Tab-separated table of C-alpha atoms and ligand atoms in Angstrom:
chain	number	residue	atom	x	y	z
W	1	MET	CA	0.000	0.000	0.000
W	2	ASP	CA	1.335	3.489	-0.774
W	3	MET	CA	1.659	6.199	1.877
W	4	ASN	CA	-1.730	7.804	1.049
W	5	GLY	CA	-3.461	4.430	1.141
W	6	ARG	CA	-1.951	3.456	4.474
W	7	LEU	CA	-2.622	6.847	6.044
W	8	GLY	CA	-6.161	6.952	4.650
W	9	ALA	CA	-6.952	3.539	6.111
W	10	ILE	CA	-5.835	4.606	9.599
W	11	VAL	CA	-7.810	7.856	9.396
W	12	ASP	CA	-10.915	5.959	8.174
W	13	LYS	CA	-10.601	3.589	11.129
W	14	ARG	CA	-10.233	6.489	13.619
W	15	ILE	CA	-12.726	8.962	12.155
W	16	GLY	CA	-15.731	7.930	14.270
W	17	GLU	CA	-13.761	8.351	17.476
W	18	LEU	CA	-12.334	11.707	16.346
W	19	LEU	CA	-15.720	13.180	15.377
W	20	GLU	CA	-17.169	12.036	18.670
W	21	LEU	CA	-14.323	13.679	20.587
W	22	ARG	CA	-14.867	16.930	18.656
W	23	ARG	CA	-18.541	16.868	19.635
W	24	THR	CA	-17.668	16.247	23.273
W	25	LEU	CA	-15.197	19.152	23.270
W	26	HIS	CA	-17.772	21.299	21.445
W	27	GLN	CA	-20.280	20.732	24.238
W	28	HIS	CA	-17.743	21.868	26.855
W	29	PRO	CA	-15.996	25.006	25.571
W	30	GLU	CA	-13.498	26.647	27.909
W	31	LEU	CA	-12.181	30.214	27.673
W	32	ALA	CA	-8.547	31.345	27.573
W	33	PHE	CA	-6.355	29.798	30.298
W	34	GLU	CA	-9.348	27.876	31.658
W	35	GLU	CA	-8.894	24.872	29.343
W	36	HIS	CA	-8.528	22.402	32.247
W	37	GLU	CA	-11.068	19.820	31.043
W	38	THR	CA	-9.906	20.165	27.431
W	39	ALA	CA	-6.289	19.604	28.523
W	40	LYS	CA	-7.471	16.565	30.513
W	41	ALA	CA	-9.196	15.147	27.422
W	42	VAL	CA	-6.036	15.760	25.362
W	43	SER	CA	-3.865	14.142	28.017
W	44	GLY	CA	-6.227	11.157	28.286
W	45	PHE	CA	-6.146	10.603	24.524
W	46	LEU	CA	-2.319	10.833	24.432
W	47	THR	CA	-2.028	8.444	27.393
W	48	LYS	CA	-4.119	5.849	25.527
W	49	LEU	CA	-1.643	6.183	22.631
W	50	ASN	CA	1.343	5.853	25.012
W	51	ILE	CA	2.675	9.221	23.846
W	52	PRO	CA	4.688	10.972	26.586
W	53	HIS	CA	3.494	14.501	27.305
W	54	LYS	CA	3.627	17.333	29.798
W	55	THR	CA	0.639	19.322	31.016
W	56	GLY	CA	0.557	22.776	32.596
W	57	ILE	CA	2.841	24.383	29.989
W	58	GLY	CA	1.710	28.014	29.725
W	59	LYS	CA	-0.881	27.371	32.464
W	60	THR	CA	-3.191	24.943	30.625
W	61	GLY	CA	-1.133	23.937	27.570
W	62	VAL	CA	-0.001	20.407	26.728
W	63	VAL	CA	3.199	19.360	24.906
W	64	ALA	CA	3.659	15.809	23.596
W	65	VAL	CA	6.576	14.216	21.745
W	66	LEU	CA	6.127	11.226	19.436
W	67	GLU	CA	9.486	9.610	18.637
W	68	GLY	CA	10.030	8.187	15.163
W	69	SER	CA	12.007	5.043	14.429
W	70	LYS	CA	14.939	6.577	12.542
W	71	PRO	CA	17.032	9.757	12.590
W	72	GLY	CA	15.408	12.957	11.386
W	73	ARG	CA	14.233	16.412	12.347
W	74	THR	CA	11.797	17.625	14.974
W	75	VAL	CA	8.533	18.862	13.469
W	76	GLY	CA	6.200	20.963	15.609
W	77	ILE	CA	2.415	20.825	15.122
W	78	ARG	CA	0.383	23.451	16.911
W	79	ALA	CA	-3.338	23.333	17.740
W	80	ASP	CA	-5.239	25.921	19.780
W	81	MET	CA	-7.817	24.780	22.359
W	82	ASP	CA	-9.874	27.724	23.640
W	83	GLY	CA	-13.456	28.759	23.009
W	84	LEU	CA	-15.097	32.195	22.973
W	85	PRO	CA	-17.493	34.155	25.207
W	86	ILE	CA	-20.333	33.777	22.669
W	87	HIS	CA	-23.737	32.225	23.341
W	88	GLU	CA	-24.200	29.366	20.869
W	89	GLU	CA	-27.255	29.577	18.593
W	90	THR	CA	-26.662	26.662	16.212
W	91	GLY	CA	-29.399	24.370	17.519
W	92	LEU	CA	-27.010	21.440	16.991
W	93	PRO	CA	-27.534	18.274	19.055
W	94	PHE	CA	-23.962	18.705	20.315
W	95	ALA	CA	-24.262	22.471	20.963
W	96	SER	CA	-22.428	24.038	23.899
W	97	LYS	CA	-23.799	23.031	27.281
W	98	ILE	CA	-22.278	26.124	28.869
W	99	ALA	CA	-24.320	29.304	28.534
W	100	GLY	CA	-22.329	32.173	27.079
W	101	LYS	CA	-19.391	30.046	25.945
W	102	MET	CA	-18.903	28.498	22.539
W	103	HIS	CA	-16.331	26.915	20.252
W	104	ALA	CA	-17.165	29.522	17.616
W	105	CYS	CA	-13.732	29.445	15.984
W	106	GLY	CA	-13.396	25.675	15.591
W	107	HIS	CA	-10.510	25.242	18.019
W	108	ASP	CA	-12.280	22.038	19.129
W	109	ALA	CA	-11.686	20.699	15.588
W	110	HIS	CA	-8.092	21.992	15.642
W	111	THR	CA	-7.375	20.079	18.858
W	112	VAL	CA	-8.923	16.917	17.424
W	113	ILE	CA	-6.945	17.236	14.169
W	114	ALA	CA	-3.651	17.303	16.129
W	115	LEU	CA	-4.809	14.304	18.189
W	116	GLY	CA	-5.805	12.532	14.977
W	117	VAL	CA	-2.317	13.171	13.585
W	118	ALA	CA	-0.810	11.795	16.826
W	119	ALA	CA	-2.986	8.669	16.590
W	120	THR	CA	-2.185	8.175	12.902
W	121	LEU	CA	1.571	8.700	13.186
W	122	SER	CA	1.791	6.527	16.309
W	123	GLU	CA	0.646	3.683	14.011
W	124	MET	CA	3.209	4.706	11.384
W	125	ARG	CA	6.296	4.992	13.575
W	126	ASP	CA	8.097	2.452	11.352
W	127	VAL	CA	8.192	5.075	8.569
W	128	LEU	CA	8.420	8.179	10.797
W	129	PRO	CA	11.853	9.812	10.919
W	130	GLY	CA	12.829	12.237	13.692
W	131	ARG	CA	10.007	13.143	15.985
W	132	ILE	CA	6.822	15.190	16.208
W	133	LYS	CA	6.306	17.767	18.939
W	134	PHE	CA	2.587	18.369	19.460
W	135	ILE	CA	1.653	21.742	20.938
W	136	PHE	CA	-1.836	22.102	22.415
W	137	GLN	CA	-2.009	25.822	23.064
W	138	PRO	CA	-4.352	27.698	25.396
W	139	ALA	CA	-5.622	31.260	25.034
W	140	GLU	CA	-5.295	31.929	21.312
W	141	GLU	CA	-8.384	34.143	21.369
W	142	THR	CA	-6.715	36.554	23.804
W	143	LEU	CA	-3.413	36.203	21.879
W	144	MET	CA	-1.689	35.316	25.186
W	145	GLY	CA	-1.240	31.538	24.996
W	146	ALA	CA	1.799	31.194	22.721
W	147	LEU	CA	3.821	33.643	24.812
W	148	ALA	CA	2.791	31.842	28.007
W	149	MET	CA	4.028	28.526	26.571
W	150	MET	CA	7.261	30.174	25.373
W	151	LYS	CA	7.796	31.538	28.888
W	152	ASP	CA	7.539	27.938	30.108
W	153	GLY	CA	10.314	26.846	27.732
W	154	LEU	CA	8.367	25.639	24.673
W	155	LEU	CA	11.070	26.767	22.234
W	156	ASP	CA	14.112	26.094	24.432
W	157	GLU	CA	13.304	22.686	25.874
W	158	ALA	CA	14.498	19.583	24.009
W	159	PRO	CA	13.569	18.466	21.488
W	160	LYS	CA	13.936	21.862	19.794
W	161	MET	CA	11.760	22.266	16.725
W	162	ASP	CA	13.430	22.500	13.291
W	163	VAL	CA	10.205	23.291	11.522
W	164	LEU	CA	6.620	24.077	12.528
W	165	LEU	CA	3.118	23.493	11.128
W	166	GLY	CA	0.003	25.465	11.973
W	167	TYR	CA	-3.519	25.498	10.557
W	168	HIS	CA	-6.941	27.048	10.948
W	169	ASN	CA	-10.310	25.870	9.630
W	170	TRP	CA	-11.781	28.282	7.107
W	171	PRO	CA	-15.567	28.540	6.541
W	172	PRO	CA	-15.329	30.350	3.157
W	173	LEU	CA	-13.307	27.412	1.790
W	174	LYS	CA	-14.901	24.174	0.510
W	175	ALA	CA	-14.593	21.201	2.885
W	176	GLY	CA	-12.112	18.633	1.606
W	177	THR	CA	-9.770	21.342	0.334
W	178	VAL	CA	-6.936	23.311	1.916
W	179	GLY	CA	-5.913	26.894	1.230
W	180	TYR	CA	-2.720	28.841	1.720
W	181	HIS	CA	-1.306	32.332	1.542
W	182	PRO	CA	1.968	32.378	-0.442
W	183	GLU	CA	3.819	34.761	1.929
W	184	ASN	CA	2.143	36.659	4.725
W	185	VAL	CA	-0.726	34.817	6.376
W	186	MET	CA	-1.926	37.275	8.989
W	187	ALA	CA	-1.189	40.787	10.190
W	188	SER	CA	0.753	41.996	13.189
W	189	ALA	CA	-1.347	43.258	16.079
W	190	ASP	CA	-0.422	46.082	18.438
W	191	ALA	CA	-2.599	47.619	21.120
W	192	PHE	CA	-2.214	51.108	22.523
W	193	ASP	CA	-3.827	53.091	25.333
W	194	VAL	CA	-3.779	56.873	25.579
W	195	THR	CA	-4.548	58.837	28.722
W	196	ILE	CA	-5.099	62.549	28.297
W	197	LYS	CA	-5.098	64.721	31.404
W	198	GLY	CA	-6.417	68.276	31.511
W	199	ARG	CA	-8.198	70.090	34.334
W	200	GLY	CA	-11.892	69.762	35.121
W	201	GLY	CA	-14.098	72.779	35.645
W	202	HIS	CA	-17.479	74.431	35.045
W	203	ALA	CA	-18.812	74.142	31.503
W	204	ALA	CA	-19.573	77.882	31.511
W	205	HIS	CA	-15.975	78.851	32.383
W	206	PRO	CA	-13.798	76.845	29.965
W	207	HIS	CA	-10.907	79.320	30.288
W	208	LEU	CA	-10.440	78.174	33.894
W	209	ALA	CA	-10.262	74.493	32.855
W	210	VAL	CA	-8.232	72.407	30.347
W	211	ASP	CA	-10.583	70.329	28.185
W	212	ALA	CA	-9.268	66.756	27.871
W	213	LEU	CA	-12.305	65.660	25.831
W	214	ALA	CA	-11.675	68.276	23.121
W	215	ALA	CA	-8.005	67.218	22.996
W	216	ALA	CA	-8.970	63.520	22.713
W	217	ALA	CA	-11.370	64.335	19.882
W	218	TYR	CA	-8.583	66.160	17.997
W	219	PHE	CA	-6.297	63.166	18.504
W	220	VAL	CA	-8.898	60.754	17.071
W	221	THR	CA	-9.208	63.001	14.018
W	222	GLN	CA	-5.458	63.555	13.557
W	223	VAL	CA	-4.568	59.871	13.887
W	224	GLN	CA	-6.610	59.183	10.725
W	225	THR	CA	-3.853	60.857	8.703
W	226	VAL	CA	-1.169	58.377	9.802
W	227	VAL	CA	-2.346	55.576	7.509
W	228	SER	CA	-3.727	57.851	4.785
W	229	ARG	CA	-0.776	60.302	4.568
W	230	GLU	CA	2.316	58.613	6.049
W	231	ILE	CA	2.139	54.990	4.868
W	232	ALA	CA	2.616	53.778	1.321
W	233	PRO	CA	-0.806	53.075	-0.218
W	234	LEU	CA	0.180	49.510	-1.183
W	235	SER	CA	1.308	48.636	2.341
W	236	PRO	CA	-1.728	47.525	4.369
W	237	ALA	CA	-2.209	49.119	7.777
W	238	VAL	CA	-5.139	49.773	10.096
W	239	ILE	CA	-5.491	52.020	13.137
W	240	THR	CA	-8.822	51.686	14.907
W	241	ILE	CA	-9.666	53.701	18.021
W	242	GLY	CA	-12.232	51.351	19.533
W	243	GLU	CA	-12.868	53.095	22.845
W	244	MET	CA	-12.990	56.683	24.060
W	245	HIS	CA	-14.162	57.593	27.542
W	246	ALA	CA	-14.394	61.162	28.792
W	247	GLY	CA	-16.650	63.373	30.824
W	248	THR	CA	-19.235	62.921	33.560
W	249	ALA	CA	-21.887	65.621	33.022
W	250	ARG	CA	-23.014	68.143	30.393
W	251	ASN	CA	-22.091	71.079	32.584
W	252	VAL	CA	-18.584	69.885	33.496
W	253	VAL	CA	-15.419	70.255	31.421
W	254	ALA	CA	-13.845	66.773	31.218
W	255	GLY	CA	-10.580	66.658	33.140
W	256	SER	CA	-9.371	63.429	31.581
W	257	ALA	CA	-9.943	61.099	28.645
W	258	GLU	CA	-8.986	57.489	27.950
W	259	LEU	CA	-8.660	55.899	24.535
W	260	LYS	CA	-7.977	52.304	23.471
W	261	ALA	CA	-6.839	51.363	19.985
W	262	SER	CA	-5.787	48.464	17.758
W	263	VAL	CA	-3.104	48.573	15.068
W	264	ARG	CA	-2.620	46.008	12.269
W	265	THR	CA	0.190	45.890	9.713
W	266	GLN	CA	1.757	43.480	7.217
W	267	GLU	CA	5.201	44.956	6.638
W	268	ALA	CA	8.258	44.668	8.888
W	269	GLY	CA	8.996	47.896	10.795
W	270	LEU	CA	5.634	49.477	10.065
W	271	SER	CA	4.141	49.172	13.541
W	272	GLU	CA	7.237	50.952	14.942
W	273	LYS	CA	6.687	53.736	12.413
W	274	ILE	CA	3.027	54.037	13.483
W	275	GLU	CA	4.009	54.122	17.153
W	276	ALA	CA	6.442	56.980	16.447
W	277	ALA	CA	3.734	58.884	14.533
W	278	VAL	CA	1.220	58.464	17.376
W	279	ARG	CA	3.810	59.773	19.861
W	280	ARG	CA	4.524	62.759	17.630
W	281	LEU	CA	0.806	63.618	17.329
W	282	LEU	CA	0.383	63.361	21.096
W	283	ASP	CA	3.401	65.644	21.634
W	284	GLY	CA	1.721	68.207	19.391
W	285	ILE	CA	-1.601	67.925	21.208
W	286	GLU	CA	0.148	68.363	24.569
W	287	LYS	CA	1.774	71.566	23.394
W	288	GLY	CA	-1.166	72.848	21.377
W	289	MET	CA	-3.941	72.056	23.843
W	290	ARG	CA	-2.186	72.334	27.237
W	291	VAL	CA	-2.929	68.719	28.218
W	292	GLU	CA	-0.644	65.934	29.372
W	293	ALA	CA	-0.787	62.775	27.308
W	294	SER	CA	0.660	59.367	28.096
W	295	LEU	CA	0.927	56.407	25.732
W	296	LYS	CA	1.109	52.703	26.580
W	297	TRP	CA	2.053	50.555	23.570
W	298	GLN	CA	1.919	46.768	23.515
W	299	LYS	CA	3.026	44.365	20.781
W	300	VAL	CA	0.337	41.678	20.731
W	301	ALA	CA	1.518	39.522	17.805
W	302	PRO	CA	3.987	39.882	14.950
W	303	VAL	CA	3.091	39.258	11.297
W	304	LEU	CA	2.492	35.544	10.604
W	305	ARG	CA	4.714	34.626	7.645
W	306	ASN	CA	5.184	31.358	5.824
W	307	ASP	CA	8.709	30.100	5.222
W	308	LYS	CA	8.745	29.694	1.438
W	309	ALA	CA	10.724	26.441	1.361
W	310	VAL	CA	8.653	24.805	4.119
W	311	LEU	CA	5.383	25.940	2.523
W	312	GLU	CA	6.456	24.550	-0.860
W	313	ARG	CA	7.086	21.103	0.632
W	314	VAL	CA	3.775	21.166	2.509
W	315	LEU	CA	1.892	22.168	-0.646
W	316	ASN	CA	3.531	19.356	-2.630
W	317	VAL	CA	2.370	16.690	-0.174
W	318	ALA	CA	-1.047	18.383	0.122
W	319	ARG	CA	-1.450	18.176	-3.681
W	320	ASP	CA	-0.377	14.549	-3.603
W	321	THR	CA	-2.846	13.780	-0.789
W	322	LEU	CA	-5.919	15.760	-1.926
W	323	GLY	CA	-5.284	16.352	-5.633
W	324	ALA	CA	-3.820	19.613	-6.985
W	325	GLU	CA	-7.301	21.070	-7.624
W	326	ASN	CA	-8.038	20.863	-3.882
W	327	VAL	CA	-5.072	23.007	-2.809
W	328	VAL	CA	-6.148	26.604	-3.235
W	329	ASN	CA	-4.034	29.776	-3.364
W	330	LEU	CA	-5.867	32.328	-1.184
W	331	ASN	CA	-3.440	35.080	-2.226
W	332	GLN	CA	-3.926	38.094	0.020
W	333	ALA	CA	-3.177	37.777	3.700
W	334	SER	CA	-5.815	38.521	6.326
W	335	MET	CA	-5.630	41.641	8.529
W	336	GLY	CA	-6.617	39.400	11.464
W	337	SER	CA	-3.882	38.214	13.820
W	338	GLU	CA	-2.716	34.962	15.421
W	339	ASP	CA	-0.414	34.518	18.383
W	340	PHE	CA	0.994	31.470	16.558
W	341	ALA	CA	3.077	34.179	14.831
W	342	TRP	CA	5.308	34.424	17.949
W	343	LEU	CA	6.358	30.799	17.336
W	344	ALA	CA	6.560	31.220	13.547
W	345	GLU	CA	8.924	34.144	14.096
W	346	LYS	CA	11.434	31.733	15.707
W	347	VAL	CA	10.902	28.482	13.757
W	348	PRO	CA	10.477	28.124	9.943
W	349	THR	CA	6.730	27.639	9.518
W	350	ALA	CA	3.963	26.761	7.110
W	351	HIS	CA	0.367	27.649	7.925
W	352	LEU	CA	-2.654	26.184	6.134
W	353	ARG	CA	-6.355	26.989	6.029
W	354	ILE	CA	-8.473	23.851	6.103
W	355	GLY	CA	-11.788	24.160	4.267
W	356	SER	CA	-14.762	23.893	6.665
W	357	LYS	CA	-17.661	25.271	4.608
W	358	ILE	CA	-21.083	23.744	5.209
W	359	ASP	CA	-23.215	24.221	2.092
W	360	GLY	CA	-26.262	26.371	2.815
W	361	LEU	CA	-24.947	27.676	6.157
W	362	ASP	CA	-24.245	31.407	6.074
W	363	THR	CA	-21.639	31.733	8.786
W	364	ALA	CA	-18.134	32.866	9.715
W	365	ILE	CA	-15.751	32.272	12.585
W	366	HIS	CA	-16.737	34.048	15.840
W	367	ARG	CA	-20.469	33.927	14.993
W	368	SER	CA	-23.095	32.322	17.191
W	369	ASN	CA	-24.276	30.086	14.288
W	370	TYR	CA	-20.747	28.860	13.409
W	371	ASP	CA	-20.155	25.177	12.711
W	372	CYS	CA	-17.484	23.351	10.767
W	373	HIS	CA	-17.947	20.521	8.263
W	374	ASP	CA	-17.170	16.983	9.485
W	375	LEU	CA	-14.810	16.576	6.519
W	376	THR	CA	-12.534	19.263	8.005
W	377	ILE	CA	-11.103	16.786	10.510
W	378	PRO	CA	-10.036	13.915	8.212
W	379	THR	CA	-8.781	16.417	5.613
W	380	GLY	CA	-6.678	18.163	8.263
W	381	VAL	CA	-5.377	14.916	9.740
W	382	LYS	CA	-4.309	13.533	6.353
W	383	VAL	CA	-2.568	16.670	5.099
W	384	VAL	CA	-0.868	17.557	8.387
W	385	ALA	CA	0.272	13.952	9.004
W	386	ARG	CA	1.677	13.651	5.461
W	387	ALA	CA	3.402	17.044	5.780
W	388	ALA	CA	4.915	16.040	9.128
W	389	LEU	CA	6.197	12.729	7.729
W	390	ASP	CA	7.840	14.600	4.853
W	391	LEU	CA	9.310	17.498	6.868
W	392	ALA	CA	10.742	15.134	9.509
W	393	LYS	CA	13.019	13.617	6.875
W	394	GLY	CA	15.147	16.756	6.841
Z	1	NI	NI1	-9.371	30.721	15.718
């Protein structure tokens, strides 16, 4: 039997168990850093396969290592585990049993795909070179989980990864297919907070006060010119001020204002340029409007980029597994962000989208009616397992 035939037979044998596990996880979604029961289910599954693993990495993360039978490289496979604070409205028989929490991004399927790969490759150890390091990551939705696992030694502890695979289900893409972005996959994310301090006073005597609300409003207007006037039109960037809080009453001059914003970019060095521009605008507002402004800037995730050579190898095995017509170039990167990018920044990476479209269901990730096609799991297991077998060769 060829590799596809052997792998397909194992996946066919396991598929009932994997779909059932996905439904169990779907009924019990857990939010960021609360994935205790999910981690227990992962650990239980790995224990049944006799795959050594550690729990509690990055609070609720799990790391497992499956040793191959001959020399080779260490291939990382990362799955995220957390759900979202969304009330499920799918009406599915396996809908969330926890009010206000839902696997609305398909991380239940992601976890099961990695477990399916572990189960499949544990039956193929005779042809597996090197080893596979499985990363079950908490808290992707808050973009905090990858860093927490790195803090607990994910990248430094042996075996160190030579190459890394990541994936996300994708509702716009037909089930049974995979998609890819040739270079950038997702944008960098930065978050910034601005506090503007003036002096409160009576609305009728503005000259005795310093109006922080008026200054904040000018800042919101001025910051619009950063992307439109300072950044090359073909370089994608977004600055969104999502929150502004100021004032307590109509007859009081606001003494302070708070703003919260998100920044997304695709190009190296661009978020630093935006940070410098925001500082410069705030300096001007301080001088021009007599306020004091402070800025807190946080890098949330870098750009998620594919390593060209790794991606090429993954696409070749994906074409061989699914047929070339089922491997789709998605071209443009998304302006969304992934904390997987922190790992991809350190280890050469390929990231795939796995088709999860359900015909007739108008949905998207992070919606209360989200569901993913059952075919997503075997498709993901086959492609990721084949890619891991190939990349482990070196
Ligand atoms: Ni997600």
